[in-house]
Short mmCIF file of C-alpha atoms and ligand atoms in Angstrom, two decimals:
data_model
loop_
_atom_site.label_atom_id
_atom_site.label_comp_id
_atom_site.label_asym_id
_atom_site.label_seq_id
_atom_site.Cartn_x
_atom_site.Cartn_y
_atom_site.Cartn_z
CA UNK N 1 195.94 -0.97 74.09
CA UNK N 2 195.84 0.24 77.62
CA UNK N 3 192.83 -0.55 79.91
CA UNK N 4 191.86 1.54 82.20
CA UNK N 5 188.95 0.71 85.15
CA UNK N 6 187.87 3.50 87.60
CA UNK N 7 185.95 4.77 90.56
CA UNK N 8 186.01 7.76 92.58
CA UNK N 9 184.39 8.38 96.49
CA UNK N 10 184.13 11.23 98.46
CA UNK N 11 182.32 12.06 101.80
CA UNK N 12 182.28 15.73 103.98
CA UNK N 13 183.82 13.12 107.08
CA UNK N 14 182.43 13.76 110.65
CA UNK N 15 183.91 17.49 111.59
CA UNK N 16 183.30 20.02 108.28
CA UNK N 17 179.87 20.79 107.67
CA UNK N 18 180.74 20.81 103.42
CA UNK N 19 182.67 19.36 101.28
CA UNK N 20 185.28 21.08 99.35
CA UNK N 21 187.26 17.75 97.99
CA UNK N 22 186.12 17.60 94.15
CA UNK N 23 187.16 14.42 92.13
CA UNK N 24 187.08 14.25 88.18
CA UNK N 25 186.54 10.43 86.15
CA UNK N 26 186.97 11.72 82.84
CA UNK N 27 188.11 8.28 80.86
CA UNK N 28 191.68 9.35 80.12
CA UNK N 29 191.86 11.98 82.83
CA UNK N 30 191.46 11.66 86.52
CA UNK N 31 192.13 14.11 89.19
CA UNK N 32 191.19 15.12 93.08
CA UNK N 33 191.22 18.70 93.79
CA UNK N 34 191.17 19.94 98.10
CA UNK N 35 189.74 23.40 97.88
CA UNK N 36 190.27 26.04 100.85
CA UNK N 37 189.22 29.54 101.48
CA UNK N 38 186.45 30.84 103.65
CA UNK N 39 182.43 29.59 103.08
CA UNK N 40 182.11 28.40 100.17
CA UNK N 41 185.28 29.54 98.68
CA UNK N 42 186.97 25.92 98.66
CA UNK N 43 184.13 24.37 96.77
CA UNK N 44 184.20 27.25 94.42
CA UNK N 45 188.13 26.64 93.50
CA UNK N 46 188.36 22.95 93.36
CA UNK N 47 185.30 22.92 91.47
CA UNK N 48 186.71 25.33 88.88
CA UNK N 49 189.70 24.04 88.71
CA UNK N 50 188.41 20.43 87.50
CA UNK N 51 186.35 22.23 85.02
CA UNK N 52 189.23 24.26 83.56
CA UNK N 53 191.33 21.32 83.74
CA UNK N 54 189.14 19.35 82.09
CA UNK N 55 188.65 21.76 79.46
CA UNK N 56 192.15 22.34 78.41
CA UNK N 57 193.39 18.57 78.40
CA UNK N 58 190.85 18.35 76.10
CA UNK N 59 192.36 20.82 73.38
CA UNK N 60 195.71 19.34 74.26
CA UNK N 61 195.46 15.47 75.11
CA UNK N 62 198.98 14.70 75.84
CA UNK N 63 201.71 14.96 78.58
CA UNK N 64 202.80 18.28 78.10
CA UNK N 65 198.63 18.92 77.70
CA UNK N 66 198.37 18.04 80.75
CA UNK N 67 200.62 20.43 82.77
CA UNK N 68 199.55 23.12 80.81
CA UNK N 69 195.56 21.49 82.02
CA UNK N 70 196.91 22.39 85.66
CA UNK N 71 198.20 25.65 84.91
CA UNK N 72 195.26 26.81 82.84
CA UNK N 73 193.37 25.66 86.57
CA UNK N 74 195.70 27.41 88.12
CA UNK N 75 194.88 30.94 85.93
CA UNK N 76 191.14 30.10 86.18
CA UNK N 77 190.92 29.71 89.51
CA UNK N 78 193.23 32.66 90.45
CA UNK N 79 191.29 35.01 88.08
CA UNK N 80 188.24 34.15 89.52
CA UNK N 81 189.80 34.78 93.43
CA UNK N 82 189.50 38.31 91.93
CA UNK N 83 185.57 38.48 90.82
CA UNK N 84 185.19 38.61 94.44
CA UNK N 85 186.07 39.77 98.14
CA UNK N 86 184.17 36.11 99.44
CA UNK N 87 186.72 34.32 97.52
CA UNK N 88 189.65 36.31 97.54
CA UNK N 89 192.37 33.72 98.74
CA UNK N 90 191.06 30.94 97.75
CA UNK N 91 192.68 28.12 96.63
CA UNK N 92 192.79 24.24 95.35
CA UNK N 93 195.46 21.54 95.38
CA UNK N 94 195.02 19.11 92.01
CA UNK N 95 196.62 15.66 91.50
CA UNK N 96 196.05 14.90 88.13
CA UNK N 97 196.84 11.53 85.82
CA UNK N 98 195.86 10.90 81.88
CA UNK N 99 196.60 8.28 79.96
CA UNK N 100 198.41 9.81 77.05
CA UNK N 101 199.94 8.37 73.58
CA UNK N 102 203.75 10.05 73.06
CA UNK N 103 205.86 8.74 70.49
CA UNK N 104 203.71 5.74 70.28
CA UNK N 105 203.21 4.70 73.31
CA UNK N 106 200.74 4.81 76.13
CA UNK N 107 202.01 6.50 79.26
CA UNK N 108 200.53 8.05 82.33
CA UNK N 109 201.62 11.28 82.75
CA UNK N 110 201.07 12.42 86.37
CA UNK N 111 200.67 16.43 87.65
CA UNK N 112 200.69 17.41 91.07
CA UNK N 113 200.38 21.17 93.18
CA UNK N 114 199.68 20.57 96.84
CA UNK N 115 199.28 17.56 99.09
CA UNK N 116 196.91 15.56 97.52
CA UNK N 117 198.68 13.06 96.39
CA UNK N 118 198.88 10.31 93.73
CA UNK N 119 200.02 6.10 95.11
CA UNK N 120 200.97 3.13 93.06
CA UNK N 121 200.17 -0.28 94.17
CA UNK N 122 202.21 -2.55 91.85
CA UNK N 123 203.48 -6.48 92.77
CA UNK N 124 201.68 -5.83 96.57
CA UNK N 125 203.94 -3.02 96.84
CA UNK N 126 202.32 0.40 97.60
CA UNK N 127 204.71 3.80 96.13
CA UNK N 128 203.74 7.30 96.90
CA UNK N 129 204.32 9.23 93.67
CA UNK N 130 203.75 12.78 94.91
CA UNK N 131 205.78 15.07 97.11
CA UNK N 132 203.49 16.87 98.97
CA UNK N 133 204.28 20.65 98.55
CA UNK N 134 203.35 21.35 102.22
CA UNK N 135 205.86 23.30 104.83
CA UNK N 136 206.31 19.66 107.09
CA UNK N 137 206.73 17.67 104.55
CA UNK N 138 209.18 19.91 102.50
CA UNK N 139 211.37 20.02 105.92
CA UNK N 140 210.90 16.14 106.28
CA UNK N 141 212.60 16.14 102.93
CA UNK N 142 214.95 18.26 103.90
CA UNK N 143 216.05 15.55 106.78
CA UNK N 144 215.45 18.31 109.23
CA UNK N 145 211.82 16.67 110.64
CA UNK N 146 211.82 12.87 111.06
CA UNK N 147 208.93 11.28 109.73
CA UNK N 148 207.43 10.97 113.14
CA UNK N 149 208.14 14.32 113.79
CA UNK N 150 206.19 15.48 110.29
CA UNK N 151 203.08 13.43 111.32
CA UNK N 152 201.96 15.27 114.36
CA UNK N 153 203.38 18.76 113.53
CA UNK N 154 200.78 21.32 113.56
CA UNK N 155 202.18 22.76 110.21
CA UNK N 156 201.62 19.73 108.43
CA UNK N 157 198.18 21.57 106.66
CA UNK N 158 200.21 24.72 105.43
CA UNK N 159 200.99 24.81 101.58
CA UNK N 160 204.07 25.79 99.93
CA UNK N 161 202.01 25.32 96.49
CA UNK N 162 198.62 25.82 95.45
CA UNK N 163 196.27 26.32 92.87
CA UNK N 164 194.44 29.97 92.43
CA UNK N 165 197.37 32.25 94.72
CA UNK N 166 199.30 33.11 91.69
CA UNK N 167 198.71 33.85 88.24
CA UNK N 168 201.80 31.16 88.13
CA UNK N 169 202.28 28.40 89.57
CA UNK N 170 204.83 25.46 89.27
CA UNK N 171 203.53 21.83 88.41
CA UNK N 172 205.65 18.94 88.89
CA UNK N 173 204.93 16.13 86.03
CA UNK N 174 206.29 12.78 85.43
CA UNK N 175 205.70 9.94 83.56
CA UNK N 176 204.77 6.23 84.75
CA UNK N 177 204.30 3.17 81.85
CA UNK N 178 201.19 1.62 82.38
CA UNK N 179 200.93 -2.30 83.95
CA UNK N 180 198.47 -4.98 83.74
CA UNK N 181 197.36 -5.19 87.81
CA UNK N 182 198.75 -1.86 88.56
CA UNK N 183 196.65 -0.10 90.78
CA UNK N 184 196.38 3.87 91.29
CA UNK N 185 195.14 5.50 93.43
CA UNK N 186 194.57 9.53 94.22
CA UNK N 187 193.97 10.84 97.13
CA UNK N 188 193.18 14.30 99.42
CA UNK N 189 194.92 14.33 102.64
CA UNK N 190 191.40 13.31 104.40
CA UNK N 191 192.71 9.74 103.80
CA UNK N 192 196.00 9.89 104.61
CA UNK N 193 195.96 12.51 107.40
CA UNK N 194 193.64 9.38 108.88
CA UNK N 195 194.95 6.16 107.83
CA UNK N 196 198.31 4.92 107.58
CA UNK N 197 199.96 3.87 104.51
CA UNK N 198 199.75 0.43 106.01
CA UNK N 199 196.30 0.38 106.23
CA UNK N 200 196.02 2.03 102.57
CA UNK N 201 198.25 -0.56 101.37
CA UNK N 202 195.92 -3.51 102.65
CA UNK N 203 192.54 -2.43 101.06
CA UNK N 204 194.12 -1.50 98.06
CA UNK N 205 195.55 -5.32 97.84
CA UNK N 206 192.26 -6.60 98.51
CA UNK N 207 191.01 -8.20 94.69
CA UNK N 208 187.54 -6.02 95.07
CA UNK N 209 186.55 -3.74 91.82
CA UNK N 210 187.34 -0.25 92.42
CA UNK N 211 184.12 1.29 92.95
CA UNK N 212 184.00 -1.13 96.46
CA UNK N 213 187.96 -0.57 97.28
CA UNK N 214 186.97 3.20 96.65
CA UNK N 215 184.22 3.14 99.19
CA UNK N 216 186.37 1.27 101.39
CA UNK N 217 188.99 3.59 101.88
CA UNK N 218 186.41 6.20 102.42
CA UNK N 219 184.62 4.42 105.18
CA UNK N 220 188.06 3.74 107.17
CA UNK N 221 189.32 7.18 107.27
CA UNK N 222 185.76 8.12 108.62
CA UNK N 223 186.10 5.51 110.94
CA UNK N 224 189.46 6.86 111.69
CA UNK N 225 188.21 10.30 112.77
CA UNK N 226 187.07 11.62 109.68
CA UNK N 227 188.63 14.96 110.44
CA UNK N 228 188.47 16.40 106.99
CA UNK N 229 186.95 15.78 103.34
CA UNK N 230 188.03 12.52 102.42
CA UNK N 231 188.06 11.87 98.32
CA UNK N 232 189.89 9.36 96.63
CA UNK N 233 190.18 7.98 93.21
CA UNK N 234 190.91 4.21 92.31
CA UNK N 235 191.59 3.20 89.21
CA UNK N 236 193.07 0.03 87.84
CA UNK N 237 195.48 -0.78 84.85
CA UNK N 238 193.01 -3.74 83.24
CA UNK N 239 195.21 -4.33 80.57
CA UNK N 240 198.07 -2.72 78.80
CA UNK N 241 200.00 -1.86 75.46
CA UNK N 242 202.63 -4.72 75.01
CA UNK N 243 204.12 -2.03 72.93
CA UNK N 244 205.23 -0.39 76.18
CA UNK N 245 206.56 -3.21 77.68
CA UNK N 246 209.54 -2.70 75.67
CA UNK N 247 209.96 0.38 75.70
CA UNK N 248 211.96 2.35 77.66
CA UNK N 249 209.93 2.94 81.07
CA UNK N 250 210.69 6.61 81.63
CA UNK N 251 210.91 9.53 78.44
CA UNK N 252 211.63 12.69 78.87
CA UNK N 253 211.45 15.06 75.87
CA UNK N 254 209.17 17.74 77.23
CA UNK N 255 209.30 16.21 80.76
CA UNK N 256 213.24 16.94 80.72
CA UNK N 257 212.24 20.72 80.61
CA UNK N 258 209.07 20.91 82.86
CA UNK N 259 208.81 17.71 85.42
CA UNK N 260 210.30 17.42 88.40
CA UNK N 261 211.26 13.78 89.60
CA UNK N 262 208.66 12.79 92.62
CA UNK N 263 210.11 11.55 95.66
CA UNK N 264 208.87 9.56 98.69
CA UNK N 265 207.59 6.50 97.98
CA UNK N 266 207.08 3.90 100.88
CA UNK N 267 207.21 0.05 101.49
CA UNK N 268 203.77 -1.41 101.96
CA UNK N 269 202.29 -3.63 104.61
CA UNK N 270 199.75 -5.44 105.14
CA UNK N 271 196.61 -4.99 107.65
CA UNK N 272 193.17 -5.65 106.85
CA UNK N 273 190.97 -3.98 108.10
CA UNK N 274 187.34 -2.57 107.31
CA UNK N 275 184.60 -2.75 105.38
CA UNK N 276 182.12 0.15 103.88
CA UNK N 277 180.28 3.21 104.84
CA UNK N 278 179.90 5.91 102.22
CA UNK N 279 180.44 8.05 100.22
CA UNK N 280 179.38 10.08 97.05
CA UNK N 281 179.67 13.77 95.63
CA UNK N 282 180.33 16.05 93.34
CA UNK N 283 181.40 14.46 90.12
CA UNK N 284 183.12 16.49 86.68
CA UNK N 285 183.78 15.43 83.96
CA UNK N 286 184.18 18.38 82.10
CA UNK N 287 182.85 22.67 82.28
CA UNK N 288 179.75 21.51 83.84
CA UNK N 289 179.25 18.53 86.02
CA UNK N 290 179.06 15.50 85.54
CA UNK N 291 178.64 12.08 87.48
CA UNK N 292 180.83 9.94 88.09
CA UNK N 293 181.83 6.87 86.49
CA UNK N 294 182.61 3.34 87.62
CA UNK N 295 183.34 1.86 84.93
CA UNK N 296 186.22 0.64 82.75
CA UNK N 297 188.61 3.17 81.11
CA UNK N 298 190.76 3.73 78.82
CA UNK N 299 194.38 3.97 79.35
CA UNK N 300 196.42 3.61 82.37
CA UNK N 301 198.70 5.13 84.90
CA UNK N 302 201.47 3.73 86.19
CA UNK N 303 204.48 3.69 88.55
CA UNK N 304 207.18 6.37 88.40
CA UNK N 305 210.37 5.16 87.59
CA UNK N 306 211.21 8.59 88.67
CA UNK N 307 210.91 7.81 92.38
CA UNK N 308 212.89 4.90 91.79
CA UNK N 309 215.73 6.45 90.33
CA UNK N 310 215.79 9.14 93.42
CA UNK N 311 215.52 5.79 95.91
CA UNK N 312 218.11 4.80 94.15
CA UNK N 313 220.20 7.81 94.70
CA UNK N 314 219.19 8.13 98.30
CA UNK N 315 220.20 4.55 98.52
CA UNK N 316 223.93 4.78 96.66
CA UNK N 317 224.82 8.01 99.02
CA UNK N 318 223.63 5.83 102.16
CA UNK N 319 226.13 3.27 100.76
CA UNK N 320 229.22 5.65 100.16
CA UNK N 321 228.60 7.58 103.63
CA UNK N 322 228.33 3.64 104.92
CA UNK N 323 231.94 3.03 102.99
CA UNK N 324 233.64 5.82 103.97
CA UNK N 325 232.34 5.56 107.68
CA UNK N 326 234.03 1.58 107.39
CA UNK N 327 237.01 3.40 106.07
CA UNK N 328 237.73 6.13 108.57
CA UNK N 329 237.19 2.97 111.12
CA UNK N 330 239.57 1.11 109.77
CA UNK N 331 242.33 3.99 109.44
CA UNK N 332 241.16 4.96 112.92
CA UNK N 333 241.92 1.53 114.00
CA UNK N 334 245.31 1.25 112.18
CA UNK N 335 246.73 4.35 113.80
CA UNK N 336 245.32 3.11 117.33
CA UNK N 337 247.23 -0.33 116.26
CA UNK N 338 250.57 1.64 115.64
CA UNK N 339 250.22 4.33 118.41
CA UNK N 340 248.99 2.15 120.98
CA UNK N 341 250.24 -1.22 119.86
CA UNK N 342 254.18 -0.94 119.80
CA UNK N 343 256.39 -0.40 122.88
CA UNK N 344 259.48 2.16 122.82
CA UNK N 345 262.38 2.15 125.59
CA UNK N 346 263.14 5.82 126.72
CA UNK N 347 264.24 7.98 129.59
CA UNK N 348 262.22 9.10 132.90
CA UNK N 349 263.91 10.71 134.64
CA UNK N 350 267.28 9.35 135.70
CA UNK N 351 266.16 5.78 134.70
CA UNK N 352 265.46 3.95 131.51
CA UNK N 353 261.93 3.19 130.92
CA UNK N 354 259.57 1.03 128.90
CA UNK N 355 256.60 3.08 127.44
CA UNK N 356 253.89 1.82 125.33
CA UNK N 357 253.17 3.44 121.92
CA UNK N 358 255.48 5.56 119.58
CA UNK N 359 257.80 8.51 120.91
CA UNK N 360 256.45 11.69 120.69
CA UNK N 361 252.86 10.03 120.76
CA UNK N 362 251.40 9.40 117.11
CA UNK N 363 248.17 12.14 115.79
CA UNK N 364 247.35 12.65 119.57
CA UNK N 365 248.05 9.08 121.16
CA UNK N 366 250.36 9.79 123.63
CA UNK N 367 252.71 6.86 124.95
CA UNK N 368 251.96 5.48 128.65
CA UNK N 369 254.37 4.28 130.74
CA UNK N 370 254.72 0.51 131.00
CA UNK N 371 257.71 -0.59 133.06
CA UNK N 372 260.65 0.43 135.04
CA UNK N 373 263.45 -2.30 134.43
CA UNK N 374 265.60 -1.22 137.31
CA UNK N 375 267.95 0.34 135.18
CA UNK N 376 269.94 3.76 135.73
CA UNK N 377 270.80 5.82 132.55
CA UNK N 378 274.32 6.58 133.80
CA UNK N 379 274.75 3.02 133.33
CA UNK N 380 274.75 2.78 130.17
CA UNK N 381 276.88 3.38 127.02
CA UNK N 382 276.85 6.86 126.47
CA UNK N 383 275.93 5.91 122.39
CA UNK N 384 272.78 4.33 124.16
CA UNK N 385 272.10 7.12 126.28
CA UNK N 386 271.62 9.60 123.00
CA UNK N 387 269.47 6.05 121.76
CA UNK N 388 267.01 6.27 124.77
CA UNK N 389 266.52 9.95 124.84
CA UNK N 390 265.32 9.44 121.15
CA UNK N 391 263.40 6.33 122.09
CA UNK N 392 264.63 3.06 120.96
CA UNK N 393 261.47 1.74 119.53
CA UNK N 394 260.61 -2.42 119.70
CA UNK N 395 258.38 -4.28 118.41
CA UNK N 396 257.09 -6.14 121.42
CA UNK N 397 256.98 -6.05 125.58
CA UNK N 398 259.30 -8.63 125.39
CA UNK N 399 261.47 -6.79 122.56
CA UNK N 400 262.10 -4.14 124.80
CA UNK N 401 263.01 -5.95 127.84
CA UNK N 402 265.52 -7.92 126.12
CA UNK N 403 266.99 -4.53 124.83
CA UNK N 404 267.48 -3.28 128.42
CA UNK N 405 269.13 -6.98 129.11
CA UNK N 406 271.56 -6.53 126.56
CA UNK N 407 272.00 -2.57 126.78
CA UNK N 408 272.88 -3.23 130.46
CA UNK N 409 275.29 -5.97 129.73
CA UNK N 410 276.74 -4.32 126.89
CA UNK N 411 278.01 -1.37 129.80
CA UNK N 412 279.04 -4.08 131.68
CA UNK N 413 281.35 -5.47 129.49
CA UNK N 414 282.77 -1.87 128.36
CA UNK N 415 286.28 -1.04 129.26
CA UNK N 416 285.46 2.12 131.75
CA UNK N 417 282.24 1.30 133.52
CA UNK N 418 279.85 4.28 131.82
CA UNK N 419 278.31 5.57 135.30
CA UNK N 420 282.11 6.58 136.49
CA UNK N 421 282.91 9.12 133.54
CA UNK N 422 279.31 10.03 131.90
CA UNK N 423 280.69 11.82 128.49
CA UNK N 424 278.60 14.76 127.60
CA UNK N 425 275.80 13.02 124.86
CA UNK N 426 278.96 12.18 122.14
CA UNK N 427 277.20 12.25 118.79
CA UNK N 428 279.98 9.59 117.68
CA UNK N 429 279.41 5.70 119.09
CA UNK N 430 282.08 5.00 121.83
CA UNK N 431 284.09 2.42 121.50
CA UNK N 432 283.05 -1.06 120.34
CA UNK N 433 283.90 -3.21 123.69
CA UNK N 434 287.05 -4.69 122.77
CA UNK N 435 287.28 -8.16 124.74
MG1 MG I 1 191.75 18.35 102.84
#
């Protein structure tokens, strides 16, 4: 049986005058919702987006229950856009997790729309589940912002997905199996807009209950500039179903048709740093409000083995592009080797010449002329002449000066001294030189 222990905090931060974060503790199901939309317009959609979440995970309390939760939030809140010109355009993001029984075992089924987002801290090591559906983080993705880049760029706020725009909207789901001394935590970008990961990472190692670590990471993004609503949800895996321990970690069944793998996830560090400050607000637990708990749960969440498999990935291509790069290298190398690293005797002229590299060049390496052994072309055998203009090709410097040595003696030693009567380039060797 899967233990679950939570806490939720939330504060309006130092700039907005209200508070449009909502956060739900609602013993399987936990969310954080980031309303937007003019005056009270963001209150009004996160809040009714927790309660018609809420609502339908109850009728429906498994995985797929869940992402049809977020969508029946997402209908709710759009429909309701339309009671009114004040909160036409409004809109919520909603990270949800439940603890959920499928086939027999407990899971944590995770939905996300918008950039709150959902973290793991298992074994010290802090994961970020979520993609954030926002414009800078979507091109970070896409390699074409670096993550530096993504942190300061003034898009970084818009949406690509939201609750309450659409009378559809796209959820991505996935499953994590619950661990003893995981740790989860959801968050609205008031945290991480403020703290670093880093600094996330250390509080959420810290051995303090929930409730405190909850409060904690409240009171340092206020600290940090508080420049939005800050709400985050802690909740701790107290125990879990041995059952799931050997299971399979990741099922798919309805998952395989609706959930879309999550992505970034990031190495942890360590920092502490910080102590309290505070906190509370708005609390539901279902339609009509609720306050929060602090206590023990049920059930868990857990880490995606999703965002492992698509490190994984990320990891094997880095590895391949790695190979081949070594590869290219090394044929890059081997041509330079032959083009570069063999010596040819040939013609310049009226002289024979020693070039380096291959005749004719080799795939754009051209040969470069070496030496000049003092030796006239109409000195030599005319069969050697037709041998040069082809380029005899050596081995070595050395190779190739010996050639000229002997090509020169060999016309020395011929009958008719080859300079006297140059033949017109026979095709046929002359004449061995008959002692
Ligand atoms: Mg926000």
């Amino acid at each position: 049986m899967t233990t679950l222990v939570a806490a939720g905090a939330t504060d309006v931060g130092r700039v907005r005058t209200s508070n449009e974060d909502e956060y739900l503790l609602a013993e399987p199901l936990y969310a954080v919702a980031d309303g937007m939309g003019g005056h009270a317009a963001g209150e009004v959609a996160s809040a009714t987006a927790m309660e018609a979440l809420s609502a339908a995970f109850d009728g429906n309390r498994s995985g797929a229950g869940l992402v049809d939760a977020v969508r029946d939030a997402n209908r709710a809140v759009w429909e309701q856009s339309r009671q009114s010109s004040e909160l036409r355009g409004m809109g919520t993001t909603m990270t949800a997790v439940a603890l959920v029984e499928e086939d027999g075992d407990e899971t944590l089924t995770i939905a996300n729309v918008g950039d709150s987002r959902a973290y793991l801290l298992r074994d010290g090591e802090l994961d970020q589940l979520t993609d954030d559906h926002s414009v800078v983080e979507e091109l970070r993705r896409a390699g074409r912002l670096s993550p530096e880049e993504a942190a300061s760029d003034p898009r970084r706020h818009v949406l690509t997905r939201v609750l309450g725009v659409d009378a559809e909207v796209e959820v991505d789901s996935f499953e994590v199996i619950p661990y003893r001394g995981d740790r989860l935590l959801l968050a609205s970008d008031g945290l991480f807009g403020d703290v670093s990961d880093e600094d996330i990472a250390a509080v959420l190692r810290r051995r303090s209950d929930p409730e405190r670590v909850a409060q904690q990471l409240v009171a340092m993004a206020k600290d940090a500039g508080g420049a939005d609503n800050i709400t985050v949800v802690v909740i701790d895996v107290t125990d879990d179903d041995r059952s799931a321990r050997a299971s399979t970690r990741v099922k798919s069944g309805w998952l395989a048709a609706q959930a879309r793998p999550v992505s970034a996830r990031r190495a942890p560090d360590t920092d502490p740093k910080n102590d309290t400050e505070e906190m509370p607000r708005a609390v539901l637990a279902e339609p009509g409000p609720s306050p929060a708990r602090e206590e023990p749960v049920p059930e868990a969440a857990a880490p995606t083995p999703e965002p492992k498999k698509g490190r994984r990935l990320k990891l094997a291509t880095v590895a391949f592009l790695l190979v081949l790069a070594l590869l290219l290298a090394s044929a890059t190398a081997a041509i330079l080797i032959s083009a570069r690293g063999s010596y040819f005797v040939g013609v310049q002229g009226d002289d024979v010449v020693i070039f380096k590299g291959r005749p004719g060049g080799l795939l754009g390496f051209q040969p470069t002329f070496e030496e000049r052994p003092g030796l006239r072309l109409a000195d030599v055998l005319p069969s050697r002449a037709d041998e040069l203009r082809r380029g005899k090709e050596v081995s070595s410097l050395d190779g190739a000066r010996g050639y000229v040595r002997n090509i020169e003696e060999e016309a020395r030693a011929a009958p008719v001294p080859p300079g006297t009567t140059p033949p017109p380039s026979p095709s046929v060797s002359p004449p061995e030189p008959v002692p």
